[in-house]
Every structure is written in C-alpha cells, then in structure tokens.
mmCIF file of C-alpha atoms in Angstrom:
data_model
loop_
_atom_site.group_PDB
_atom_site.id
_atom_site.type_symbol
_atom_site.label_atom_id
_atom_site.label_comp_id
_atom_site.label_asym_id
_atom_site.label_seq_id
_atom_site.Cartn_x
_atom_site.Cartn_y
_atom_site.Cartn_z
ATOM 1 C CA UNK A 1237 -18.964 43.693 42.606
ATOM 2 C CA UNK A 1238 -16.298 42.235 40.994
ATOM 3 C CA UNK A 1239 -17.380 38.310 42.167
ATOM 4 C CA UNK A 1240 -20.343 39.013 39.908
ATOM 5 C CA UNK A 1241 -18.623 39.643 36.712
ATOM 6 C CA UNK A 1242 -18.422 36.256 35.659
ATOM 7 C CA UNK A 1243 -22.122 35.844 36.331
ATOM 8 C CA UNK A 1244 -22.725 39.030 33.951
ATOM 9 C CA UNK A 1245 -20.547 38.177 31.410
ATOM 10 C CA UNK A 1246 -22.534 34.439 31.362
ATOM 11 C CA UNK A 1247 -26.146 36.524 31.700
ATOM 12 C CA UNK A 1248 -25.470 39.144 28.704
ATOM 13 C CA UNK A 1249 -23.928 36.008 26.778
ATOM 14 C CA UNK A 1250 -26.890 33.988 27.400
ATOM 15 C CA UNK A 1251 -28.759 36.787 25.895
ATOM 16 C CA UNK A 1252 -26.947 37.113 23.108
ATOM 17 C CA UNK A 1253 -27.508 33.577 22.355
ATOM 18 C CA UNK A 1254 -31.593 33.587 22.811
ATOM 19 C CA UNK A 1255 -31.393 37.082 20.929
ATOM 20 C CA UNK A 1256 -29.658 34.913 18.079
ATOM 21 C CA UNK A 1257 -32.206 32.016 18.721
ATOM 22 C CA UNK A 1258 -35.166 34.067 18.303
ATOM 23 C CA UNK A 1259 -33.431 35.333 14.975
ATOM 24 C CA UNK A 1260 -32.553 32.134 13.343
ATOM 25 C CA UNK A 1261 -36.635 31.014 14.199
ATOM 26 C CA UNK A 1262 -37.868 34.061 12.701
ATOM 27 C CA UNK A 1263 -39.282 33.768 9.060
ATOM 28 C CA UNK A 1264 -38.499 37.293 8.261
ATOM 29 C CA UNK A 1265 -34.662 36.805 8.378
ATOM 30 C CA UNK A 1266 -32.943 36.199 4.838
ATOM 31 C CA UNK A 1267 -30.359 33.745 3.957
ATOM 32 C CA UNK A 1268 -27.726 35.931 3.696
ATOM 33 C CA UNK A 1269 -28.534 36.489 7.552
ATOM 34 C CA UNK A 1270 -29.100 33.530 8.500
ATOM 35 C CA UNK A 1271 -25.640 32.036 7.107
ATOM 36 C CA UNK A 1272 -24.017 34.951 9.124
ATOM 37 C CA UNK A 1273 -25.044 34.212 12.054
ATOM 38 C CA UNK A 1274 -24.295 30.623 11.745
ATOM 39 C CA UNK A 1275 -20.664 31.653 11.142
ATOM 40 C CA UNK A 1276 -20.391 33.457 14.187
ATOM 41 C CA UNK A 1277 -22.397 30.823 16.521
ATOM 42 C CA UNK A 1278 -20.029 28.348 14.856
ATOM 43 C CA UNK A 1279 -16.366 29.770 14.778
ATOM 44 C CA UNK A 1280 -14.794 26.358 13.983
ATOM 45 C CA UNK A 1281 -16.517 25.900 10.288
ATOM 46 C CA UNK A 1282 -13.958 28.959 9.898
ATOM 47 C CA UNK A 1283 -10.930 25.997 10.374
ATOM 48 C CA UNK A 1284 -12.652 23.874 7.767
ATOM 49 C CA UNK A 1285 -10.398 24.918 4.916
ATOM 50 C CA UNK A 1286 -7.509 24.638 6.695
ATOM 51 C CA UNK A 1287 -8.289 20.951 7.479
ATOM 52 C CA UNK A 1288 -9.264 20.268 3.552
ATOM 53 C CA UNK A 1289 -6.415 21.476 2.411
ATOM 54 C CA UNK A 1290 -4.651 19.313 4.238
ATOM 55 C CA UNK A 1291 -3.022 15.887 2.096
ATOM 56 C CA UNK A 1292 -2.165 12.616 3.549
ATOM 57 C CA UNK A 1293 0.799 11.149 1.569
ATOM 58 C CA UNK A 1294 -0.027 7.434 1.860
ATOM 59 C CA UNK A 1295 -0.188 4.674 -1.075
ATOM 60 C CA UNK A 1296 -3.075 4.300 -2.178
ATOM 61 C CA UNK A 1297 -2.638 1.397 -4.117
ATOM 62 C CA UNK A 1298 0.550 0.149 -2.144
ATOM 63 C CA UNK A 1299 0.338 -3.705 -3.236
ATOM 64 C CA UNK A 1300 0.179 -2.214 -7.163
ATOM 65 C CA UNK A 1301 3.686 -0.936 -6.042
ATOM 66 C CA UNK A 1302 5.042 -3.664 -4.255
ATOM 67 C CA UNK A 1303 4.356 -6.148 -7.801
ATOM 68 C CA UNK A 1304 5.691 -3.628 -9.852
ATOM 69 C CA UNK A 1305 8.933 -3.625 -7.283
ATOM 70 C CA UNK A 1306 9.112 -7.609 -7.785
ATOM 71 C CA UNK A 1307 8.699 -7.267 -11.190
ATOM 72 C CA UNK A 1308 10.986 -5.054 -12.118
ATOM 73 C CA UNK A 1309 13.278 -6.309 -9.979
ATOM 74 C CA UNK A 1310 13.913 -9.495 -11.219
ATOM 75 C CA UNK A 1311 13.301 -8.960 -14.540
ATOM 76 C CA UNK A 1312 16.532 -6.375 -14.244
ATOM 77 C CA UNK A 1313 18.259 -9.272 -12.434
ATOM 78 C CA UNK A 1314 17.482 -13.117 -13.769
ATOM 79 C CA UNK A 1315 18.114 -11.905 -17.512
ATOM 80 C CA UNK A 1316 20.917 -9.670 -16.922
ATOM 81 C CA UNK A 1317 22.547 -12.713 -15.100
ATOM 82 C CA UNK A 1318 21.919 -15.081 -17.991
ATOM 83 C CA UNK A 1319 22.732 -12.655 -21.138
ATOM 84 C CA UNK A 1320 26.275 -12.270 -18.854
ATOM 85 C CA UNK A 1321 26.223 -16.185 -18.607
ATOM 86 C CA UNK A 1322 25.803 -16.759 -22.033
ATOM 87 C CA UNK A 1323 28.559 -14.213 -23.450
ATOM 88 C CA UNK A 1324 30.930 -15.880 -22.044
ATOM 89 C CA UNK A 1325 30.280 -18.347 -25.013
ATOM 90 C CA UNK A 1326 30.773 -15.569 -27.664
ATOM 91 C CA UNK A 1327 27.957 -16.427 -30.317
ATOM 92 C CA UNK A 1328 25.616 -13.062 -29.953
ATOM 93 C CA UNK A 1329 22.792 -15.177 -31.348
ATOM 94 C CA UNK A 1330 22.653 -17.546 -28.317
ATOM 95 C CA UNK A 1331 22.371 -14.538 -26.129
ATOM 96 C CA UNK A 1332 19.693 -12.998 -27.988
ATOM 97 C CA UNK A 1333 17.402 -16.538 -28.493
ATOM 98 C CA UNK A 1334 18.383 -17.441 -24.482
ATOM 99 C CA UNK A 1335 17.630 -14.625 -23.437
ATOM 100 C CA UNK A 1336 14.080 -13.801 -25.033
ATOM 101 C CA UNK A 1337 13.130 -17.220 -24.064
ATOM 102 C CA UNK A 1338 14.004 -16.850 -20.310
ATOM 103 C CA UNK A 1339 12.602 -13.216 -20.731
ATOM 104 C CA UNK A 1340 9.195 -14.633 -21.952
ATOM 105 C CA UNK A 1341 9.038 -17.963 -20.171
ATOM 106 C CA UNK A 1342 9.778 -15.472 -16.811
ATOM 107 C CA UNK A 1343 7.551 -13.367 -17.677
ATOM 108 C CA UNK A 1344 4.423 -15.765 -17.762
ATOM 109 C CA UNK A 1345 5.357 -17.459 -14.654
ATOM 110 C CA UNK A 1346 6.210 -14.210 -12.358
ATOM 111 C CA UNK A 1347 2.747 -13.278 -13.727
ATOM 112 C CA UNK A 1348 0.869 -16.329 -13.125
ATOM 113 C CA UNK A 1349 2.846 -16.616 -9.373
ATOM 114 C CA UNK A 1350 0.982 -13.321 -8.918
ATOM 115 C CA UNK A 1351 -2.113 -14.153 -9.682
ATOM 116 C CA UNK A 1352 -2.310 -17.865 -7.598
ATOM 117 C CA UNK A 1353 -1.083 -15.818 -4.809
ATOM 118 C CA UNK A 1354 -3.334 -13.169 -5.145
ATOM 119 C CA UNK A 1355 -6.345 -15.704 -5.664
ATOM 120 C CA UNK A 1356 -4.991 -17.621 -2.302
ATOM 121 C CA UNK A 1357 -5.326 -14.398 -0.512
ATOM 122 C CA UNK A 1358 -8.852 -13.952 -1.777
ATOM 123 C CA UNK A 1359 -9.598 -17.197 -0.941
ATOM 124 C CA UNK A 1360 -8.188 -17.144 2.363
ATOM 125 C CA UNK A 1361 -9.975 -13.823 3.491
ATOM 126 C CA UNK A 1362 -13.137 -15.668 2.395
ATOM 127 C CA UNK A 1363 -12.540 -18.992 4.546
ATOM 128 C CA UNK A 1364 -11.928 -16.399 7.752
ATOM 129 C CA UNK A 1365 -14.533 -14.631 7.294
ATOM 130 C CA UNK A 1366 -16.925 -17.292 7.371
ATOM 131 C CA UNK A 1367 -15.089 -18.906 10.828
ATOM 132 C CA UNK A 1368 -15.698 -15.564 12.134
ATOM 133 C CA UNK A 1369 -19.368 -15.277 11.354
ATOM 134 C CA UNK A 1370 -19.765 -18.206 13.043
ATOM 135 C CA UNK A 1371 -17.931 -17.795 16.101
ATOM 136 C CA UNK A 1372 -19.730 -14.202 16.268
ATOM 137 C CA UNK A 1373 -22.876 -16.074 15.609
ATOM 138 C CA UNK A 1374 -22.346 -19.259 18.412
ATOM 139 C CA UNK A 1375 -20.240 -16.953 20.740
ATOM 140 C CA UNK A 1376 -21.110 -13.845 20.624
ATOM 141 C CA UNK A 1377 -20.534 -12.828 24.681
ATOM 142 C CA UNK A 1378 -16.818 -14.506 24.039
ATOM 143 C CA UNK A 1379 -16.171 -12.034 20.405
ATOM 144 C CA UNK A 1380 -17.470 -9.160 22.535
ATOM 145 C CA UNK A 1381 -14.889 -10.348 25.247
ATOM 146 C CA UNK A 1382 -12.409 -10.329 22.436
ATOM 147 C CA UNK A 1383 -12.877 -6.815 21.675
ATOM 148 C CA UNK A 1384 -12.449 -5.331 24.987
ATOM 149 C CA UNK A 1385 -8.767 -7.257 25.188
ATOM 150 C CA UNK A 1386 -8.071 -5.545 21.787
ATOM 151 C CA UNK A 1387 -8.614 -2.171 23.135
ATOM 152 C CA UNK A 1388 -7.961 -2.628 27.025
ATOM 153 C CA UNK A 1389 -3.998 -1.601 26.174
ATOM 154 C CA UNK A 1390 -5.230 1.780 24.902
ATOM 155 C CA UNK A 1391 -6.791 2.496 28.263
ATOM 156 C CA UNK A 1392 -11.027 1.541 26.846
ATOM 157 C CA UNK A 1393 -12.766 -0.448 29.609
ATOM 158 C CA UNK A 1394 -15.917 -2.385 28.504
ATOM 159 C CA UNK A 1395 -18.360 0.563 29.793
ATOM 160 C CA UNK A 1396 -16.688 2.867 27.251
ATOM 161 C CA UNK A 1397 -17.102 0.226 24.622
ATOM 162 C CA UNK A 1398 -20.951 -0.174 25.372
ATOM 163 C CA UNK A 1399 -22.208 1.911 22.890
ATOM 164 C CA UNK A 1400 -20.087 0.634 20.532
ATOM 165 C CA UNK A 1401 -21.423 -3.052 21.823
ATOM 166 C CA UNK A 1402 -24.919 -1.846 21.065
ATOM 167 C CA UNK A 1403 -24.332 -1.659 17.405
ATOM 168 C CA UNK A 1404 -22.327 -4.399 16.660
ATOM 169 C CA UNK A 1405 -25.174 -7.151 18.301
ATOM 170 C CA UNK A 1406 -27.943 -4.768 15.870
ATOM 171 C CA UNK A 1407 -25.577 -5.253 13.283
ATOM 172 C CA UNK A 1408 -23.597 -8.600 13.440
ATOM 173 C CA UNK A 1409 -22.473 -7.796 9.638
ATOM 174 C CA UNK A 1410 -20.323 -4.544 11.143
ATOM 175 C CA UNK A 1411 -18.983 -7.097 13.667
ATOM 176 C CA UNK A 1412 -17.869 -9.642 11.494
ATOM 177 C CA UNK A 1413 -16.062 -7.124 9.262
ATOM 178 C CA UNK A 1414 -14.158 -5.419 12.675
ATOM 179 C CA UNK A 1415 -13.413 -8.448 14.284
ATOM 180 C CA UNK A 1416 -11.873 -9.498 10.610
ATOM 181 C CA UNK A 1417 -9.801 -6.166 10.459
ATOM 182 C CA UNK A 1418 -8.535 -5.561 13.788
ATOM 183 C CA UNK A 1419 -8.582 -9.110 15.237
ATOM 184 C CA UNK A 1420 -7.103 -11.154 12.474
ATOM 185 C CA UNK A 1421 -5.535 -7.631 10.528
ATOM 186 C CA UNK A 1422 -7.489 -8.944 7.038
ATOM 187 C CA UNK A 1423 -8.739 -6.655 4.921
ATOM 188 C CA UNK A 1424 -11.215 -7.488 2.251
ATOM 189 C CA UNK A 1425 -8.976 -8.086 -0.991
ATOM 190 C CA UNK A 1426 -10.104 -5.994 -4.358
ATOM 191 C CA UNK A 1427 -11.800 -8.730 -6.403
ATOM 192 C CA UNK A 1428 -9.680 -7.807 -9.396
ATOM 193 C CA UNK A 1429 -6.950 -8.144 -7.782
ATOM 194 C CA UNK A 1430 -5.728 -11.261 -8.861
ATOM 195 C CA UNK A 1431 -5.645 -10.633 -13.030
ATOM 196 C CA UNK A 1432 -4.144 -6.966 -11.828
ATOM 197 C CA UNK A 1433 -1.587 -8.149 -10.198
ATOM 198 C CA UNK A 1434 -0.404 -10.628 -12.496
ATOM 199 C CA UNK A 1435 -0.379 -8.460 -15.689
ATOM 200 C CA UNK A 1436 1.551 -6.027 -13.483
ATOM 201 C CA UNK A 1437 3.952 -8.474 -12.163
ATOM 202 C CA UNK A 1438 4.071 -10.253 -16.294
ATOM 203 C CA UNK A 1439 4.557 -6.457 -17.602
ATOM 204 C CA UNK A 1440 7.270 -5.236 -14.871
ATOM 205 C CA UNK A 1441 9.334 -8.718 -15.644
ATOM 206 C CA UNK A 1442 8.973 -7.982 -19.151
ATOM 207 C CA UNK A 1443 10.000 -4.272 -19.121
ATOM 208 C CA UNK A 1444 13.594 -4.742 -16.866
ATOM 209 C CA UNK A 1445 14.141 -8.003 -18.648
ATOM 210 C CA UNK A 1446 14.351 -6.591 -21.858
ATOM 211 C CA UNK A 1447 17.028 -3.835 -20.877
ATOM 212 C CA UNK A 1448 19.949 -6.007 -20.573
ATOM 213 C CA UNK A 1449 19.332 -7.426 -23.682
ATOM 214 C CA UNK A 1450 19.247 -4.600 -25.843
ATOM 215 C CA UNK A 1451 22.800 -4.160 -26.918
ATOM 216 C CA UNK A 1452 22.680 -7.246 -28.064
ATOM 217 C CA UNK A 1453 20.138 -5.973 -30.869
ATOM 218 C CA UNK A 1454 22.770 -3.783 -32.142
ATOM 219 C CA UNK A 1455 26.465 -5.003 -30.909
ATOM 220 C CA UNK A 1456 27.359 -8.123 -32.855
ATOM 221 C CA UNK A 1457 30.749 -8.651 -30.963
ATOM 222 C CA UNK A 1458 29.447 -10.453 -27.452
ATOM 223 C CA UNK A 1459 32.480 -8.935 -25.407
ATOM 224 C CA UNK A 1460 31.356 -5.636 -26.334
ATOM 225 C CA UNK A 1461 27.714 -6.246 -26.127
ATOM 226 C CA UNK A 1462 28.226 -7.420 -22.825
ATOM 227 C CA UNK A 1463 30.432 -4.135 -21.060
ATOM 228 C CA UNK A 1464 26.982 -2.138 -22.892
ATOM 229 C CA UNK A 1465 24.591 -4.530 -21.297
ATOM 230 C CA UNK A 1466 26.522 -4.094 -17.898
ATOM 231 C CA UNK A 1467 27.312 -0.022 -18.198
ATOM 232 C CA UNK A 1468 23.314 0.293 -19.346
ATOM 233 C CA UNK A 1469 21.573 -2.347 -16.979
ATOM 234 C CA UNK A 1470 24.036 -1.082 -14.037
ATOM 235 C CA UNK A 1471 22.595 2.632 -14.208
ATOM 236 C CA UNK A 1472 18.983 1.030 -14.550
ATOM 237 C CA UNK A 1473 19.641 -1.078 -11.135
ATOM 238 C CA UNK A 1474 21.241 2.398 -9.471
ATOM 239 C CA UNK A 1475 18.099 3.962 -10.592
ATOM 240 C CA UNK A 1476 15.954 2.118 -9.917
ATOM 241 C CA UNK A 1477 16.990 1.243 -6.306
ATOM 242 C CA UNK A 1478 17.045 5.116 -5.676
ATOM 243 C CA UNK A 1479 13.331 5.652 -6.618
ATOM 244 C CA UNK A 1480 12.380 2.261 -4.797
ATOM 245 C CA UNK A 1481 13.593 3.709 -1.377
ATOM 246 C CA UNK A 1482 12.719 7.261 -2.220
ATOM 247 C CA UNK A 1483 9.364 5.594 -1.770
ATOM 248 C CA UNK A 1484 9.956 3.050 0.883
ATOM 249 C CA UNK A 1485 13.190 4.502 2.830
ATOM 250 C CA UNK A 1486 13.752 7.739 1.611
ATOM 251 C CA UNK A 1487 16.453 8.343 4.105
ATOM 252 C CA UNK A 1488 18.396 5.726 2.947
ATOM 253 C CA UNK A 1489 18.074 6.304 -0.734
ATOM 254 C CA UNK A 1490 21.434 5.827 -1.680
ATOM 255 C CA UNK A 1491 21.919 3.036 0.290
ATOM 256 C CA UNK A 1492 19.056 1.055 -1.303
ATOM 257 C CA UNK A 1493 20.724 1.926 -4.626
ATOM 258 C CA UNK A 1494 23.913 0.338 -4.296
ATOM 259 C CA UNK A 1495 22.172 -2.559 -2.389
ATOM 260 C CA UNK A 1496 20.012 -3.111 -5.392
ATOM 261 C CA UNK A 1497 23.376 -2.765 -8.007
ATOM 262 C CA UNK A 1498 25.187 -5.105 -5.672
ATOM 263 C CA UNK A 1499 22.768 -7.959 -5.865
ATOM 264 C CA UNK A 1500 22.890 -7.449 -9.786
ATOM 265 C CA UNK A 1501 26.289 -7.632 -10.100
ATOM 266 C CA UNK A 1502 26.621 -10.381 -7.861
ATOM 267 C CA UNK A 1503 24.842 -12.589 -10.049
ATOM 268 C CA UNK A 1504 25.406 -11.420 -13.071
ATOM 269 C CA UNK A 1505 29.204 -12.627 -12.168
ATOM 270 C CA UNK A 1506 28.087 -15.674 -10.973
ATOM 271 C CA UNK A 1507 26.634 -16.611 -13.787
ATOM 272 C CA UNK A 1508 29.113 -15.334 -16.230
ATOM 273 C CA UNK A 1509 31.818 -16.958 -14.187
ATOM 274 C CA UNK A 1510 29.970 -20.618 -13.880
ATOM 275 C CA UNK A 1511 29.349 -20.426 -17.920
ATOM 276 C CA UNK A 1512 32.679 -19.510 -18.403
ATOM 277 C CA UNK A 1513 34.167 -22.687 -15.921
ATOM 278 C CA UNK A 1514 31.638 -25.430 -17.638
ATOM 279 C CA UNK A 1515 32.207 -24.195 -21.039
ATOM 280 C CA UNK A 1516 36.106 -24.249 -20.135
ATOM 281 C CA UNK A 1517 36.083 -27.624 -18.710
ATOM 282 C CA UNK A 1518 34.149 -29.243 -21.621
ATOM 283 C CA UNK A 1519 35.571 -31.732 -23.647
ATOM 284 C CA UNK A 1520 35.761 -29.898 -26.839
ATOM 285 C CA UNK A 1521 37.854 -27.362 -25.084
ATOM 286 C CA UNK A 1522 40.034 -29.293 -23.609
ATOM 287 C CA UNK A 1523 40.723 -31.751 -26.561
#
C-alpha cells in the first residue's frame, strides 16, 4: 500500500485543483472568494512584497555625477593654484582681478568642453547606429552570427537563441538597438544632455573656484589671505575627496581624500613657488 501513496496524494491533489477550477468558473462565487483562492493556487504573489521592497543602489544619473566631479574638481584646484601664484606678489587686488578672471574665463570653457563632448557623443551614437542598420539590413545572417558569439561564452547555443532570432528579423528596429548596446556597448545618449552637462560642468567650476578666493574678499594683507585660502580650500579638497569615494570607492574613503588634498597642494606650491622665482629674478628686483 504504501507504493501507492504518492499516486493518492497526486489523485486527491488533482481534485483539489478541478474542485478549485470548477469554483473559479462558477458565476455564483464572489470576489472576495475568488481573490482567495487565487492566493492559495498562487503562493508566490505572497513573496511579491518582499521583492518590492527591495532597492537597488545604483546612479541613476551617474554621468550628472561624474561632471559635477570634474567640475568641482578643478575649479578647487586651477584657482587655488593661481590665487597662491599670485600672492606671492603681495598686491591683494591682483589676486582678486586674476583670479575672477581665470574663475570666469574657466568656467565658460570647462562648460563649453562639456557640451562639444557631449554633442560628439550624440553625434557619434547617431553615425553607429546608422552603420548598424545597414549591416543588419545587407547582412542580416552575419549580425545574427554576431549574436550567438556574444552569448556563446555564457553557455547559449544558437537553438536557445531561436526564439529570440524570431523577433529580432519581425522587428529589425529591436535588433539594431541590441546589437548597438551589447555589440558596440552604446547606449542612446539623453538628447539634453549636452546643455546639461555643460551648465553642470560651468556651475561646479564656478562653485570650487570661488572658495579659494574668498579670503581675499575680506583679508587685505596677501600673506594672511593666503594661509586662510590654504587652511579653508585644504578642508574643502579633504572633503570633498571623502564624499567623492564614499560614492565611487567607499572603502578607500580616506585614501581618496588625501589623494585629492595632495594634488591641490602640489600645485598650489608650484605655482606659488614659480611666481615667486620669476618675480624674484626680474629686473626690477634685482636692480
């Protein structure tokens, strides 16, 4: 008797199910009903929740974050570099005028280098897009070809592709845009991208730029204006290279911190000392 358990279990199951069947097709059965017994015919919708509740923390907007990085940091680094430069001459007011013109003149090219790259990309996407319609239009058997080589490392043979085949020659659209994103790894570019990305770039510049200069505003002797400008625009490089690899390498926060004051430093040195030798060297210094 016991051999025939499983077969009893599957007949009073089987039942159960045409019981439920008949149920669901009756007219008499309310909704109340009917949503209960769709629960229990369907135990995963009970996992549903779960799954929503679950958040994917990816950039959404990742190339809004990597112009704002540029941005920012230069415009924390080029000025800070020439308001140090320029100190080393001690007239506060050439600092402030040198420094707003670099800051604005920066500014308005960082922004409009975003924007010509961002309309190159645009334009580029466009250009292979329209090589790949044609190649999916003259060689179709060859793009199909192409598709099984992209997926043959992941263990997909063409039969398992077929159906996917199917759809791509009703829709040669659909196979344009997958042979643009996972054969050539192009994705179609926003179209306001390119305006977007250079006020952000423009803005960012303008916003770090303008930190290293403040003391200046207020501090008429240079040599004290410029240990401010260092002590303030130091913290704002330490900062801001924590948050920057909080985002990108959080484990290696700190690092990225003192990477990011480094490179400051560096040149504001640079430039202070190179200002410093000319101006020391000229002729109305030496006479």
């Amino acid at each position: 008797m016991a051999s025939y358990e499983p077969i009893q279990r599957y007949s009073t199951e089987f039942e159960k199910r045409a019981s439920q069947d008949r149920l669901l097709s009756s007219p008499e059965v309310s909704d109340l009903e009917l949503g209960q017994l769709n629960e229990h015919r369907i135990p995963h919708r009970h996992n549903q929740k779960i799954f929503k509740d679950h958040v994917e923390e990816h950039f959404s907007r990742p190339e809004l974050v990597k112009d704002c990085i540029l941005g920012l940091a230069d415009g924390l680094t080029v000025p800070f570099a020439l308001a140090a430069g320029l100190s080393s001459l001690g007239d506060n007011r050439i600092v402030i005028y040198g420094g707003l013109a670099e800051l604005v003149s920066g500014a308005i090219s960082m922004g409009l280098g975003g924007y010509l790259a961002a309309k190159s990309e645009a334009e580029h996407y466009e250009t292979e897009r329209e090589r790949e319609a044609r190649e999916v239009e003259l060689y179709p058997l060859e793009e199909e070809e192409e598709i099984i080589e992209l997926f043959e490392p992941y263990g997909l043979d063409r039969s398992s592709m077929e159906p996917m085949m199917v759809k791509f020659r009703e829709n040669t659209e659909k196979f344009v845009d997958f042979m643009m994103r996972f054969e050539l790894n192009l994705e179609l570019p926003d179209p306001n991208r390119s305006w977007i990305s250079a006020l952000t770039i423009g803005t960012s510049y303008l916003i770090g730029g303008f930190i290293p200069l403040l003391p200046y505003f207020f501090i008429i002797d240079t040599n004290k204006a410029l240990w401010f400008s260092v002590l303030v625009t130091s913290i704002t490089l330490f900062a801001f290279g924590y948050i920057k690899s909080i985002y990108l390498r959080p484990k290696q926060a700190i690092i990225g911190a003192i990477q990011t004051l480094t490179i400051g430093a560096v040149a504001a040195a640079c430039s202070y000392g190179i200002v410093a030798l000319v101006n020391a060297s000229s002729p109305e210094k030496m006479n």
